[in-house]
mmCIF file of C-alpha atoms in Angstrom:
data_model
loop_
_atom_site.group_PDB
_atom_site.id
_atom_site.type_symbol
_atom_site.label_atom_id
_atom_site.label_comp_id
_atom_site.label_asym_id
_atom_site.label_seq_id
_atom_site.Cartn_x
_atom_site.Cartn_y
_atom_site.Cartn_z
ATOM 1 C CA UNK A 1 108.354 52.528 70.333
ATOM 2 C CA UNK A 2 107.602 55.909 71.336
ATOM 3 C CA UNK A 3 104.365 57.810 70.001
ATOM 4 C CA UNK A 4 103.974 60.991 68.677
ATOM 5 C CA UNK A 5 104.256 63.905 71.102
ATOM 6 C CA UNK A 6 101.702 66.478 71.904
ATOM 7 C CA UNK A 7 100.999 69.385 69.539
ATOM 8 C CA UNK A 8 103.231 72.512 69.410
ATOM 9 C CA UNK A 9 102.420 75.225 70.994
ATOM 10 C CA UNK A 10 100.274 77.847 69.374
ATOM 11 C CA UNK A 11 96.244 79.198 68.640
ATOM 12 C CA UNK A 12 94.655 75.961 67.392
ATOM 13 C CA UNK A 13 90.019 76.334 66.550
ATOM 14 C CA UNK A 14 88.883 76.189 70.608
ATOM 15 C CA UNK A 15 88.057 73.054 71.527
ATOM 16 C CA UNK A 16 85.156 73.978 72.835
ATOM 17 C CA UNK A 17 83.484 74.360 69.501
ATOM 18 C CA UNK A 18 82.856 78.235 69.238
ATOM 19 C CA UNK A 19 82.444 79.207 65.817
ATOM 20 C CA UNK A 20 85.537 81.494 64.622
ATOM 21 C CA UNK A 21 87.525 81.114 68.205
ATOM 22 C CA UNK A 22 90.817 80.270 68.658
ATOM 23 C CA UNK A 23 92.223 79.260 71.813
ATOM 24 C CA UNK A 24 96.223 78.995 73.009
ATOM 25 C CA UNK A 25 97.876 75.794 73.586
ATOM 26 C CA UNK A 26 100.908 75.835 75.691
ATOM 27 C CA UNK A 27 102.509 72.388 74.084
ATOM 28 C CA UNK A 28 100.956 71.070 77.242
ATOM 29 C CA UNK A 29 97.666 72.564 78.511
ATOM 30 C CA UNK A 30 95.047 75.582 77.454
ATOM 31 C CA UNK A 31 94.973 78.854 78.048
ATOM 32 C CA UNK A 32 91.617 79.935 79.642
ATOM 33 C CA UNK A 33 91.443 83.081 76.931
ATOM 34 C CA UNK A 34 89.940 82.692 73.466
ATOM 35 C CA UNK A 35 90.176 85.046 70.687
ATOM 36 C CA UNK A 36 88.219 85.409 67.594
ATOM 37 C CA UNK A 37 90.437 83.959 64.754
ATOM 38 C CA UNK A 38 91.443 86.719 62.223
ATOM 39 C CA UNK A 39 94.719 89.215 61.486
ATOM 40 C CA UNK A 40 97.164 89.590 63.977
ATOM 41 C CA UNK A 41 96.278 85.560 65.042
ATOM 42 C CA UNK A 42 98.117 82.627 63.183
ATOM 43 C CA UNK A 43 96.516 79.766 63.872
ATOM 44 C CA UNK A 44 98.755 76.082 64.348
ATOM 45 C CA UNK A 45 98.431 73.815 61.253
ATOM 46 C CA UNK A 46 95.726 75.680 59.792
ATOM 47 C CA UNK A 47 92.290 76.646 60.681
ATOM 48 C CA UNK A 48 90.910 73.193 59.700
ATOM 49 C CA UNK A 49 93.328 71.479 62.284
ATOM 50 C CA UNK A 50 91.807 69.245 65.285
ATOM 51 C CA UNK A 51 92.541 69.687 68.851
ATOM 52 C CA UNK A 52 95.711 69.047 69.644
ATOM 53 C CA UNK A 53 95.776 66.154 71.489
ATOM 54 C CA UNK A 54 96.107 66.352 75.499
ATOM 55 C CA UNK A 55 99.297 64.560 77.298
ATOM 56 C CA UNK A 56 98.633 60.813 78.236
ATOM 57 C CA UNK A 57 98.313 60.958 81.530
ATOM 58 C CA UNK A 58 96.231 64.214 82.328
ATOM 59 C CA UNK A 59 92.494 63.312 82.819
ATOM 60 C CA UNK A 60 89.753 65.509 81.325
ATOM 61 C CA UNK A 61 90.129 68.917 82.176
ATOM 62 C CA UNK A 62 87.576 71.283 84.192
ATOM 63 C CA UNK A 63 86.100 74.054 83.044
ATOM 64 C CA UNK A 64 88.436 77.185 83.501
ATOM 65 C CA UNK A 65 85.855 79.599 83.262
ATOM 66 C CA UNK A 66 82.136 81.207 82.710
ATOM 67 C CA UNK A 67 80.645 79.600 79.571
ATOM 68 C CA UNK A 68 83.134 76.683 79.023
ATOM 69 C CA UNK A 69 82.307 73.620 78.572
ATOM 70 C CA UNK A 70 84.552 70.451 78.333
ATOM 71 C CA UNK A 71 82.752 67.405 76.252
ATOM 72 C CA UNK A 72 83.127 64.026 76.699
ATOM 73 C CA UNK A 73 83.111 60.912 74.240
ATOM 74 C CA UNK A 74 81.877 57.489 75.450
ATOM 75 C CA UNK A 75 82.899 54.830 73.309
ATOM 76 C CA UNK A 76 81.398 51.110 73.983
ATOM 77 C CA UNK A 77 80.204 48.235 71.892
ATOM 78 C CA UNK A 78 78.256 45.937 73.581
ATOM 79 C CA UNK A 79 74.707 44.345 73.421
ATOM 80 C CA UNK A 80 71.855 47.189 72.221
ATOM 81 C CA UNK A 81 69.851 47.194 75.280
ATOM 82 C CA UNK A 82 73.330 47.675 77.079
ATOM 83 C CA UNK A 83 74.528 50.965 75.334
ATOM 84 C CA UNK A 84 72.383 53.591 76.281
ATOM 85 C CA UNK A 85 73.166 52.643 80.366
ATOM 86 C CA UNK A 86 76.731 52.312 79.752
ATOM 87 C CA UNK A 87 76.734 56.076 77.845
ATOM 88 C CA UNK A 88 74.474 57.408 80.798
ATOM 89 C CA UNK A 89 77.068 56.207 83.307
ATOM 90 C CA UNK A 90 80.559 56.876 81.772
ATOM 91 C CA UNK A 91 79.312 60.802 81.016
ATOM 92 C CA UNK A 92 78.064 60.613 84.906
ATOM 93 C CA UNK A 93 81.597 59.243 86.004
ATOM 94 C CA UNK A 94 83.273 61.515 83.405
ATOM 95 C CA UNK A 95 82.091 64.732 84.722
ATOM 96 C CA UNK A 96 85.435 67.097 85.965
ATOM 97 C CA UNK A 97 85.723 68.111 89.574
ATOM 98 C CA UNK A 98 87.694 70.951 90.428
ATOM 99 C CA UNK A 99 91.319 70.389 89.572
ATOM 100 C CA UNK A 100 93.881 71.837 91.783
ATOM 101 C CA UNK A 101 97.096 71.613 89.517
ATOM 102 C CA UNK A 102 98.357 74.933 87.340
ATOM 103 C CA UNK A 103 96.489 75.224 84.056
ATOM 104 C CA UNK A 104 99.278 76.555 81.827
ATOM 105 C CA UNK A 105 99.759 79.807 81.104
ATOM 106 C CA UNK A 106 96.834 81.340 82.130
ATOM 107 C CA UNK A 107 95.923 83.572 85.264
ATOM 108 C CA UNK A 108 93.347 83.518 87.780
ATOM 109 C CA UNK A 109 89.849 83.214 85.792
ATOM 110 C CA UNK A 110 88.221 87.222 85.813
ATOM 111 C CA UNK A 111 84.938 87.364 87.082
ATOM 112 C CA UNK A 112 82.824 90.849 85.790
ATOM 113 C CA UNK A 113 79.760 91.805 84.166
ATOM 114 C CA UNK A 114 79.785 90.485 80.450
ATOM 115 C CA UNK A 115 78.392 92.279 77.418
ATOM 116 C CA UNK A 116 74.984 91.971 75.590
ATOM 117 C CA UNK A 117 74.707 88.450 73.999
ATOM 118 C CA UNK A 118 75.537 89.262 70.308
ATOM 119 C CA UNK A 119 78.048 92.307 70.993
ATOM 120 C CA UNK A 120 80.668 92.514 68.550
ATOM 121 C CA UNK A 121 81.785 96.296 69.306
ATOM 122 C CA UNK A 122 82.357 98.308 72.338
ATOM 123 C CA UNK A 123 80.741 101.638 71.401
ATOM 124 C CA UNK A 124 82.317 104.700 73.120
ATOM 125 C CA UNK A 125 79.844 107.705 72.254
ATOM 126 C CA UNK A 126 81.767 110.172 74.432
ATOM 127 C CA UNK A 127 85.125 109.510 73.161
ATOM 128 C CA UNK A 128 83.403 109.072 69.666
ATOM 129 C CA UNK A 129 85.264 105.725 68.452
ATOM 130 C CA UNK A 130 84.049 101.805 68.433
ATOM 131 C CA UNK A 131 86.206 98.695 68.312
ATOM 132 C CA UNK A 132 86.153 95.360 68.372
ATOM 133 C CA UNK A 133 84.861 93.194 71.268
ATOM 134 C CA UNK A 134 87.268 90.337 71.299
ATOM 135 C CA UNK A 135 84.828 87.868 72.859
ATOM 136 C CA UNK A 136 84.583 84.946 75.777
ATOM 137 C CA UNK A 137 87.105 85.243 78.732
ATOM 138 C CA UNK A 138 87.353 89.646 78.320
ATOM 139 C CA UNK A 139 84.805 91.268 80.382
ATOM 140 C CA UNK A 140 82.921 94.580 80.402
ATOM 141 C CA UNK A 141 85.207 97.347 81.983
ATOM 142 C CA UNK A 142 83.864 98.222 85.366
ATOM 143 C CA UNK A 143 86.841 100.046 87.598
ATOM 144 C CA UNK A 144 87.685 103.447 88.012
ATOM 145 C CA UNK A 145 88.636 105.603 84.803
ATOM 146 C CA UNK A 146 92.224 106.177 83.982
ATOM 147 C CA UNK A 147 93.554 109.326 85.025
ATOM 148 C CA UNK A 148 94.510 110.142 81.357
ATOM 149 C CA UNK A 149 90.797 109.990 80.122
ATOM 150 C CA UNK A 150 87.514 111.479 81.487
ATOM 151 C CA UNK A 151 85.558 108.445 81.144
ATOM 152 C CA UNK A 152 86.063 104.771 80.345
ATOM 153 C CA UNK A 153 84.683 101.995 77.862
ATOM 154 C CA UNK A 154 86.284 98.661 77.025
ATOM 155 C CA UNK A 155 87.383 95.317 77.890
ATOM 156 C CA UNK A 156 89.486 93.511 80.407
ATOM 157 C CA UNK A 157 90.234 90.250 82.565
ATOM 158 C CA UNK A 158 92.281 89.669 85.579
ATOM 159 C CA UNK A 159 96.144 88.220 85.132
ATOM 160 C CA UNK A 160 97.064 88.539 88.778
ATOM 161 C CA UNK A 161 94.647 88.832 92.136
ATOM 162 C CA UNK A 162 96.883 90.881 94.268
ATOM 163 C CA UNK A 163 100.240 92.302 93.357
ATOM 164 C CA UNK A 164 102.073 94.410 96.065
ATOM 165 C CA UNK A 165 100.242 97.715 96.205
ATOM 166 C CA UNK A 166 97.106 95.992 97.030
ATOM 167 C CA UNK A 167 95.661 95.844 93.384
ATOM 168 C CA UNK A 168 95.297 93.574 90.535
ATOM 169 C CA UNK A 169 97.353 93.245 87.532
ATOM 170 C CA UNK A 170 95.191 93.364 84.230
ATOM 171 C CA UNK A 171 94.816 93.327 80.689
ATOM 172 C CA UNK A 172 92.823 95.482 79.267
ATOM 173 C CA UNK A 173 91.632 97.754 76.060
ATOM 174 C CA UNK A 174 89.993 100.873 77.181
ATOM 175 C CA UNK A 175 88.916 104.090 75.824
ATOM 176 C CA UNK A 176 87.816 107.700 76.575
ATOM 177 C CA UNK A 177 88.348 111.072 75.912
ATOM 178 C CA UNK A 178 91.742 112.391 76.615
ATOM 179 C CA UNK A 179 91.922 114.587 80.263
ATOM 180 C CA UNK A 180 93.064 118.089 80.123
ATOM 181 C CA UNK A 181 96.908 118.510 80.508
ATOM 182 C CA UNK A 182 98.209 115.836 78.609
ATOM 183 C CA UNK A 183 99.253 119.040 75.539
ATOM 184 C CA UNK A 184 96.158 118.531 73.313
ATOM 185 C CA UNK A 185 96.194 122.345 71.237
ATOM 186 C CA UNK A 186 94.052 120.960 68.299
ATOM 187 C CA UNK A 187 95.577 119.490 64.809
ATOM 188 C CA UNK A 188 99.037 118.598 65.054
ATOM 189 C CA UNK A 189 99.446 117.914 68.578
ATOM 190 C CA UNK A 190 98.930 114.428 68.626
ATOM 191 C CA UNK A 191 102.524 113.151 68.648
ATOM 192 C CA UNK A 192 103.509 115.445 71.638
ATOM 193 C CA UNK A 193 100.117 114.445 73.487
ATOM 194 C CA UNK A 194 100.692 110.195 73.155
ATOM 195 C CA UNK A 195 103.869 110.388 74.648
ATOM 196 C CA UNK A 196 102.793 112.510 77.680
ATOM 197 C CA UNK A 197 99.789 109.822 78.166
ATOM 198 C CA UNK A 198 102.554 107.533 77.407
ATOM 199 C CA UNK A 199 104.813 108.812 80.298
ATOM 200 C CA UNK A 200 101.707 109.354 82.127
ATOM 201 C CA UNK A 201 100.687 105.503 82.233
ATOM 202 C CA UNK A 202 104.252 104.564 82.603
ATOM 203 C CA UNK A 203 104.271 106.298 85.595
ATOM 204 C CA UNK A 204 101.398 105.603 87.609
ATOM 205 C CA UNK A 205 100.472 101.786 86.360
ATOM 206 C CA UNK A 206 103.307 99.984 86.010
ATOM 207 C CA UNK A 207 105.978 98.180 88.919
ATOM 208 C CA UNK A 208 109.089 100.395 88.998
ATOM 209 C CA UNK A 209 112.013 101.161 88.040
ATOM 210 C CA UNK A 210 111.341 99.392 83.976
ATOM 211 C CA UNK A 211 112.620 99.378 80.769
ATOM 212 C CA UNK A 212 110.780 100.592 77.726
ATOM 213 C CA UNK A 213 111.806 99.951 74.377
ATOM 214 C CA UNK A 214 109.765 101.968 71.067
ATOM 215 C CA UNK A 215 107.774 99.511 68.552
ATOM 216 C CA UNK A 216 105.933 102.540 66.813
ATOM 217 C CA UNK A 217 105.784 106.061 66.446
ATOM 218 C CA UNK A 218 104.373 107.040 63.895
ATOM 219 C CA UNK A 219 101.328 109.307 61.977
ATOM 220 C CA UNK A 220 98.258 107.120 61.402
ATOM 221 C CA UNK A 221 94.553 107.614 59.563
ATOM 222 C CA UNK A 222 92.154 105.818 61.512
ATOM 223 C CA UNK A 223 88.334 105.747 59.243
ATOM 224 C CA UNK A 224 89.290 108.700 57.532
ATOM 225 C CA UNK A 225 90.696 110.595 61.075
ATOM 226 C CA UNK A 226 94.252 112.021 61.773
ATOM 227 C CA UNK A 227 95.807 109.951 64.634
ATOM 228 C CA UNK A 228 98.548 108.784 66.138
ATOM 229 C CA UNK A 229 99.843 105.572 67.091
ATOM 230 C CA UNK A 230 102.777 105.031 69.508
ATOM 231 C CA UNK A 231 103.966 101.483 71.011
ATOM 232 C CA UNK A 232 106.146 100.045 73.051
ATOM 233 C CA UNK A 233 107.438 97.180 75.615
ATOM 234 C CA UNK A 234 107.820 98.008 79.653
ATOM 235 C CA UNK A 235 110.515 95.328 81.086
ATOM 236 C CA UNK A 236 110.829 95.269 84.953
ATOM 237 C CA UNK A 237 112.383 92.612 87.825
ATOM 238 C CA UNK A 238 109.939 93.747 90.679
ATOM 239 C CA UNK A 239 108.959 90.877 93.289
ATOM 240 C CA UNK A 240 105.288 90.113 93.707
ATOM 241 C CA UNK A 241 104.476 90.697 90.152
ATOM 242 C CA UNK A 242 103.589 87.461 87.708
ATOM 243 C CA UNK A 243 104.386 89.241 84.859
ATOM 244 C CA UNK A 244 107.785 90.448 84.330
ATOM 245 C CA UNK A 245 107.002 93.470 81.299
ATOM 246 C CA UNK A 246 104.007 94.179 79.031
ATOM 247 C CA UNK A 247 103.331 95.235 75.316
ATOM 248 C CA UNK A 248 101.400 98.367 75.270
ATOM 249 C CA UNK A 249 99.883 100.957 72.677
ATOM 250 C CA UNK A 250 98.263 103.994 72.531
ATOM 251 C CA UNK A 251 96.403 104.958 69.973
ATOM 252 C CA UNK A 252 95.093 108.884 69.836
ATOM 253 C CA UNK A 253 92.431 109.780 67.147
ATOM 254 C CA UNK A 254 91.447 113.521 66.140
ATOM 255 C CA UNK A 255 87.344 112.452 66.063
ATOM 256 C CA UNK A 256 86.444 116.505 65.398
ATOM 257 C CA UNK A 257 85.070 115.998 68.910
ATOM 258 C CA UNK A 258 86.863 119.041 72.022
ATOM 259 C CA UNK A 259 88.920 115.967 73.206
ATOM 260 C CA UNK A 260 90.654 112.954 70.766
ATOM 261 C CA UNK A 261 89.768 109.988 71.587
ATOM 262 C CA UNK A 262 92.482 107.718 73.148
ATOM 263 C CA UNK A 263 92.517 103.816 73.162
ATOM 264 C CA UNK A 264 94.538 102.096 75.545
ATOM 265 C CA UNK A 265 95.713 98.814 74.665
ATOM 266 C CA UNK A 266 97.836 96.873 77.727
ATOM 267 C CA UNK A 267 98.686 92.784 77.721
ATOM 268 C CA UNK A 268 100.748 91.599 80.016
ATOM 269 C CA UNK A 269 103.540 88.882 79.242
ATOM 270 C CA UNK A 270 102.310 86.049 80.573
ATOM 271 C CA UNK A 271 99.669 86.276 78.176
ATOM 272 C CA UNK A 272 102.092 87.305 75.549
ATOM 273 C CA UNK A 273 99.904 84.925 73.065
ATOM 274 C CA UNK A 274 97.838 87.511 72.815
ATOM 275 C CA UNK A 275 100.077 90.326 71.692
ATOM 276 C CA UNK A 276 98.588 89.639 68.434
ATOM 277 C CA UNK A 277 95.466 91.321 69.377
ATOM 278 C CA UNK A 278 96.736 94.912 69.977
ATOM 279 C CA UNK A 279 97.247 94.794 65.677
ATOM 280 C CA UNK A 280 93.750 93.311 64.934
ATOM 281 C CA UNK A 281 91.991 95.948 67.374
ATOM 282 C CA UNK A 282 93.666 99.224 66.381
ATOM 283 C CA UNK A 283 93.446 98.259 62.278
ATOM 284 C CA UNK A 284 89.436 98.072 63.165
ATOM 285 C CA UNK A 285 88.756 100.827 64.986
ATOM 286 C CA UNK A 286 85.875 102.863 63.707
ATOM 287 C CA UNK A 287 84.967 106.919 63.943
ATOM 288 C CA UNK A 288 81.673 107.477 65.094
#
């Protein structure tokens, strides 16, 4: 008879233990990104649900990046003054090497410098909004600022090492105050100054020609502020690139401050399991 097949794919509690992380499961492997568990994630069978079980024949897997941890149960029932040796040597023999074969879905682990142990928000003073920190596997932004902003804050990991103009592919949530010359006038200019920075990052960040279909334009109040929220999906057949489109948003907030605040939100779709996250981070976004 045949058993029962792995789990389906989907965010099941990370097996790694983390309190309130979820972690994707391919049907077949994991994904080396977690994300806290909350709106905009559905988790598979329920937050209570176990691990789903790995395929037969895999052995354990290695770690896939900084802070992960894979454990291993010993079983054995033998004679007292046996057990403790035989636990000793099957954790010893149990220990993962390196393992050369694809992990699923996910790209090449991101190193960077991490946040503050206990960081929960990414504070951006100058652009004058906070949001969510989403957690293990996004690091602390460290490359150059967008051209659309004056300065940067945020999060981001590596999807792809190289891609043919000699860069990386990311994904990434960033923030700053909007440049000059994107058609900020003051209170009611926040429609027609997303969808220049939306032409703007079109333009200079994405493989070309591509396809971009509208999820949202619309008004939005973000803690009280006028805003403006406009999203959308960039398709594209360009060789070299891992990812074949992305789901983007940017989100524009009046803060009162001489520049709105804009917060870039970018994931690539071979991480599309994580599309949920653009929801969770712009419904949380704070006003300073």
């Amino acid at each position: 008879m045949s058993g029962p097949g792995p789990a389906p794919a989907g965010y099941y509690p990370d097996p790694d233990g983390a309190p309130g992380m979820v972690r994707w499961w391919n049907g077949v492997t994991w994904s080396d990104v977690t994300t806290p568990a909350g709106p905009g994630v559905t988790t598979g069978l329920g937050e209570t649900t176990s691990r789903p079980p790995a395929p037969a024949w895999q052995p354990p897997p290695a770690p896939r990046g900084p802070g992960r941890a894979v454990g291993i149960a010993v079983a054995a029932v033998v004679a007292v003054v046996v057990v403790a040796a035989v636990v000793v040597v099957a954790v010893v023999a149990g220990r993962p090497t390196a393992d050369p074969r694809p992990t699923g879905v996910a790209g090449p682990v991101p190193t960077g410098p991490t946040f503050a142990p206990g960081t929960v928000q990414i504070v951006d003073e100058a652009a004058g909004i906070a949001y969510p920190f989403l957690g293990d596997g996004w690091y602390e932004y460290v490359l150059l600022p967008p051209l659309e902003t004056t300065s940067v804050r945020g999060q981001y990991f590596v999807t792809q090492d190289a891609v043919p103009d000699g860069g990386e592919f990311i994904a990434q949530i960033t923030s700053g105050p909007v440049a000059e010359g994107y058609g900020w006038t003051g209170p009611g200019s926040e429609q027609a100054t997303v969808e220049t920075l939306a032409e703007s990052v079109r333009a200079n960040y994405y493989p070309g020609p591509n396809e971009r279909e509208e999820l949202r334009d619309e008004a939005v109040t973000v803690d009280g502020a006028p805003g403006w929220l406009y999203e959308f999906t960039l398709s594209w057949d360009a060789e070299g690139y891992d990812a074949t489109g992305e789901r983007a948003a940017l989100l524009l907030v009046d803060t009162g401050l001489a520049a709105p605040a804009l917060l870039y939100l970018s994931i690539p779709n071979t991480h599309a399991e994580l599309y949920g996250v653009i929801d969770r981070v712009v419904e949380a976004v704070d006003v300073l």
